[in-house]
């Protein structure tokens, strides 16, 4: 099952599965001095804090799994097209994002800037459950 990528195509993932369990969650805490240093670095390089934190998680995942390519499934707001300017409602959907981390050449800052560029320019694909069913969100 392969569909041509289109930024306006919906994945309809939310209607496929019904979850009856309580789920799980993780909490990550930073000391105030650490957050101040991260905020200063984000301000210096004009990175949003949420993208920087996701980038740091991506670097940790790449290092831990020893993988050059990290894949994420993100729940992203989609009200950014020309046709959506006058629409009212919740427009968000699942998108797959692939991030390359080269261990020989990549730096943490380079990985964060690459992630920011991909998110800013919406260089992701529509979620396809049949392409990789074991992917987690």
PDB file of C-alpha atoms in Angstrom:
ATOM      1  CA  UNK A   1       0.000   0.000   0.000  1.00  0.00           C
ATOM      2  CA  UNK A   2       1.748   3.092  -1.215  1.00  0.00           C
ATOM      3  CA  UNK A   3       0.196   6.514  -1.628  1.00  0.00           C
ATOM      4  CA  UNK A   4       1.834   9.565  -3.071  1.00  0.00           C
ATOM      5  CA  UNK A   5       2.885  11.968  -0.344  1.00  0.00           C
ATOM      6  CA  UNK A   6       0.665  15.003   0.009  1.00  0.00           C
ATOM      7  CA  UNK A   7       0.719  17.527   2.862  1.00  0.00           C
ATOM      8  CA  UNK A   8      -3.080  17.826   2.784  1.00  0.00           C
ATOM      9  CA  UNK A   9      -3.805  14.068   2.919  1.00  0.00           C
ATOM     10  CA  UNK A  10      -5.067  12.776   6.277  1.00  0.00           C
ATOM     11  CA  UNK A  11      -3.841   9.511   7.767  1.00  0.00           C
ATOM     12  CA  UNK A  12      -7.019   8.843   9.788  1.00  0.00           C
ATOM     13  CA  UNK A  13      -4.914   7.078  12.389  1.00  0.00           C
ATOM     14  CA  UNK A  14      -7.098   8.157  15.283  1.00  0.00           C
ATOM     15  CA  UNK A  15     -10.073   6.162  14.015  1.00  0.00           C
ATOM     16  CA  UNK A  16      -8.209   2.892  13.447  1.00  0.00           C
ATOM     17  CA  UNK A  17      -7.458   1.713  16.991  1.00  0.00           C
ATOM     18  CA  UNK A  18      -9.344   2.042  20.225  1.00  0.00           C
ATOM     19  CA  UNK A  19      -7.236   2.081  23.372  1.00  0.00           C
ATOM     20  CA  UNK A  20      -8.856   0.775  26.549  1.00  0.00           C
ATOM     21  CA  UNK A  21      -5.797   0.718  28.820  1.00  0.00           C
ATOM     22  CA  UNK A  22      -4.342   3.386  31.053  1.00  0.00           C
ATOM     23  CA  UNK A  23      -1.195   3.787  28.984  1.00  0.00           C
ATOM     24  CA  UNK A  24       2.182   4.877  30.259  1.00  0.00           C
ATOM     25  CA  UNK A  25       4.110   8.069  30.633  1.00  0.00           C
ATOM     26  CA  UNK A  26       7.582   9.339  31.289  1.00  0.00           C
ATOM     27  CA  UNK A  27       8.721  12.393  33.154  1.00  0.00           C
ATOM     28  CA  UNK A  28      12.027  14.098  32.476  1.00  0.00           C
ATOM     29  CA  UNK A  29      13.151  16.781  34.879  1.00  0.00           C
ATOM     30  CA  UNK A  30      15.889  19.368  34.419  1.00  0.00           C
ATOM     31  CA  UNK A  31      17.483  21.466  37.100  1.00  0.00           C
ATOM     32  CA  UNK A  32      16.857  25.231  36.742  1.00  0.00           C
ATOM     33  CA  UNK A  33      20.511  25.907  35.864  1.00  0.00           C
ATOM     34  CA  UNK A  34      20.402  23.265  33.136  1.00  0.00           C
ATOM     35  CA  UNK A  35      17.233  24.739  31.663  1.00  0.00           C
ATOM     36  CA  UNK A  36      18.798  28.200  31.738  1.00  0.00           C
ATOM     37  CA  UNK A  37      21.790  26.912  29.751  1.00  0.00           C
ATOM     38  CA  UNK A  38      19.526  25.129  27.237  1.00  0.00           C
ATOM     39  CA  UNK A  39      17.360  28.258  26.866  1.00  0.00           C
ATOM     40  CA  UNK A  40      20.436  30.438  26.261  1.00  0.00           C
ATOM     41  CA  UNK A  41      21.681  28.037  23.587  1.00  0.00           C
ATOM     42  CA  UNK A  42      18.229  27.945  21.978  1.00  0.00           C
ATOM     43  CA  UNK A  43      18.075  31.727  21.949  1.00  0.00           C
ATOM     44  CA  UNK A  44      21.550  31.996  20.461  1.00  0.00           C
ATOM     45  CA  UNK A  45      20.735  29.637  17.578  1.00  0.00           C
ATOM     46  CA  UNK A  46      17.035  30.657  17.297  1.00  0.00           C
ATOM     47  CA  UNK A  47      15.722  27.184  18.058  1.00  0.00           C
ATOM     48  CA  UNK A  48      12.355  26.596  19.724  1.00  0.00           C
ATOM     49  CA  UNK A  49      12.712  24.841  23.062  1.00  0.00           C
ATOM     50  CA  UNK A  50      10.426  21.947  22.136  1.00  0.00           C
ATOM     51  CA  UNK A  51      12.426  21.234  18.968  1.00  0.00           C
ATOM     52  CA  UNK A  52      15.677  21.373  20.925  1.00  0.00           C
ATOM     53  CA  UNK A  53      14.383  18.920  23.527  1.00  0.00           C
ATOM     54  CA  UNK A  54      13.116  16.565  20.803  1.00  0.00           C
ATOM     55  CA  UNK A  55      16.504  16.857  19.103  1.00  0.00           C
ATOM     56  CA  UNK A  56      18.316  15.951  22.304  1.00  0.00           C
ATOM     57  CA  UNK A  57      16.058  12.902  22.648  1.00  0.00           C
ATOM     58  CA  UNK A  58      16.848  12.002  19.015  1.00  0.00           C
ATOM     59  CA  UNK A  59      20.589  12.266  19.707  1.00  0.00           C
ATOM     60  CA  UNK A  60      20.211  10.048  22.775  1.00  0.00           C
ATOM     61  CA  UNK A  61      18.166   7.487  20.839  1.00  0.00           C
ATOM     62  CA  UNK A  62      20.672   7.419  17.978  1.00  0.00           C
ATOM     63  CA  UNK A  63      23.575   6.973  20.366  1.00  0.00           C
ATOM     64  CA  UNK A  64      21.825   4.315  22.457  1.00  0.00           C
ATOM     65  CA  UNK A  65      20.560   2.270  19.502  1.00  0.00           C
ATOM     66  CA  UNK A  66      23.698   2.928  17.383  1.00  0.00           C
ATOM     67  CA  UNK A  67      21.505   3.868  14.404  1.00  0.00           C
ATOM     68  CA  UNK A  68      22.251   6.429  11.716  1.00  0.00           C
ATOM     69  CA  UNK A  69      18.550   6.996  10.979  1.00  0.00           C
ATOM     70  CA  UNK A  70      15.949   7.785  13.635  1.00  0.00           C
ATOM     71  CA  UNK A  71      12.250   7.699  12.791  1.00  0.00           C
ATOM     72  CA  UNK A  72       9.532   9.482  14.749  1.00  0.00           C
ATOM     73  CA  UNK A  73       5.773   9.528  14.479  1.00  0.00           C
ATOM     74  CA  UNK A  74       4.596  12.984  15.517  1.00  0.00           C
ATOM     75  CA  UNK A  75       1.156  14.451  16.123  1.00  0.00           C
ATOM     76  CA  UNK A  76       1.458  17.733  14.256  1.00  0.00           C
ATOM     77  CA  UNK A  77      -0.862  20.705  13.669  1.00  0.00           C
ATOM     78  CA  UNK A  78      -1.917  20.797  10.032  1.00  0.00           C
ATOM     79  CA  UNK A  79      -3.733  24.131   9.684  1.00  0.00           C
ATOM     80  CA  UNK A  80      -1.079  25.768   7.556  1.00  0.00           C
ATOM     81  CA  UNK A  81      -2.239  25.291   3.974  1.00  0.00           C
ATOM     82  CA  UNK A  82      -3.813  27.935   1.785  1.00  0.00           C
ATOM     83  CA  UNK A  83      -7.144  26.100   1.823  1.00  0.00           C
ATOM     84  CA  UNK A  84      -7.175  25.983   5.639  1.00  0.00           C
ATOM     85  CA  UNK A  85      -6.950  29.753   6.223  1.00  0.00           C
ATOM     86  CA  UNK A  86     -10.684  30.243   6.720  1.00  0.00           C
ATOM     87  CA  UNK A  87     -11.470  26.870   8.309  1.00  0.00           C
ATOM     88  CA  UNK A  88     -12.382  26.501  11.962  1.00  0.00           C
ATOM     89  CA  UNK A  89     -11.612  23.329  13.893  1.00  0.00           C
ATOM     90  CA  UNK A  90      -8.904  21.063  15.220  1.00  0.00           C
ATOM     91  CA  UNK A  91      -6.635  20.217  12.311  1.00  0.00           C
ATOM     92  CA  UNK A  92      -3.924  17.875  13.512  1.00  0.00           C
ATOM     93  CA  UNK A  93      -2.728  14.527  12.235  1.00  0.00           C
ATOM     94  CA  UNK A  94       0.039  11.940  12.535  1.00  0.00           C
ATOM     95  CA  UNK A  95       3.198  12.463  10.480  1.00  0.00           C
ATOM     96  CA  UNK A  96       6.363  10.385  10.106  1.00  0.00           C
ATOM     97  CA  UNK A  97       9.683  12.187  10.385  1.00  0.00           C
ATOM     98  CA  UNK A  98      13.044  10.634   9.507  1.00  0.00           C
ATOM     99  CA  UNK A  99      16.224  12.156  10.911  1.00  0.00           C
ATOM    100  CA  UNK A 100      19.732  11.191   9.797  1.00  0.00           C
ATOM    101  CA  UNK A 101      22.495  11.176  12.410  1.00  0.00           C
ATOM    102  CA  UNK A 102      25.953  10.447  11.029  1.00  0.00           C
ATOM    103  CA  UNK A 103      28.229   9.394  13.884  1.00  0.00           C
ATOM    104  CA  UNK A 104      31.422  10.459  12.097  1.00  0.00           C
ATOM    105  CA  UNK A 105      30.336  13.931  11.003  1.00  0.00           C
ATOM    106  CA  UNK A 106      27.236  14.975  12.947  1.00  0.00           C
ATOM    107  CA  UNK A 107      27.314  17.234  15.972  1.00  0.00           C
ATOM    108  CA  UNK A 108      24.571  17.772  18.514  1.00  0.00           C
ATOM    109  CA  UNK A 109      23.976  21.305  17.222  1.00  0.00           C
ATOM    110  CA  UNK A 110      23.931  20.092  13.616  1.00  0.00           C
ATOM    111  CA  UNK A 111      21.352  17.445  14.476  1.00  0.00           C
ATOM    112  CA  UNK A 112      19.170  20.005  16.286  1.00  0.00           C
ATOM    113  CA  UNK A 113      19.358  22.407  13.337  1.00  0.00           C
ATOM    114  CA  UNK A 114      18.561  19.592  10.886  1.00  0.00           C
ATOM    115  CA  UNK A 115      15.509  18.619  12.934  1.00  0.00           C
ATOM    116  CA  UNK A 116      14.351  22.234  13.107  1.00  0.00           C
ATOM    117  CA  UNK A 117      14.733  22.595   9.338  1.00  0.00           C
ATOM    118  CA  UNK A 118      12.705  19.423   8.706  1.00  0.00           C
ATOM    119  CA  UNK A 119       9.919  20.521  11.044  1.00  0.00           C
ATOM    120  CA  UNK A 120       9.891  24.107   9.805  1.00  0.00           C
ATOM    121  CA  UNK A 121       9.679  23.053   6.145  1.00  0.00           C
ATOM    122  CA  UNK A 122       7.357  20.138   6.919  1.00  0.00           C
ATOM    123  CA  UNK A 123       9.656  17.540   5.382  1.00  0.00           C
ATOM    124  CA  UNK A 124       7.710  14.593   6.707  1.00  0.00           C
ATOM    125  CA  UNK A 125       5.411  11.965   5.273  1.00  0.00           C
ATOM    126  CA  UNK A 126       1.877  10.898   6.053  1.00  0.00           C
ATOM    127  CA  UNK A 127       1.657   8.100   8.618  1.00  0.00           C
ATOM    128  CA  UNK A 128       1.141   4.698   7.018  1.00  0.00           C
ATOM    129  CA  UNK A 129       0.441   1.861   9.466  1.00  0.00           C
ATOM    130  CA  UNK A 130       1.088  -0.790   6.843  1.00  0.00           C
ATOM    131  CA  UNK A 131       4.595   0.458   6.063  1.00  0.00           C
ATOM    132  CA  UNK A 132       5.915  -0.142   9.555  1.00  0.00           C
ATOM    133  CA  UNK A 133       3.311  -1.566  11.949  1.00  0.00           C
ATOM    134  CA  UNK A 134       5.696  -1.954  14.896  1.00  0.00           C
ATOM    135  CA  UNK A 135       6.453   1.784  15.059  1.00  0.00           C
ATOM    136  CA  UNK A 136       5.491   3.379  18.317  1.00  0.00           C
ATOM    137  CA  UNK A 137       4.259   6.896  18.918  1.00  0.00           C
TER     138      UNK A 137
END
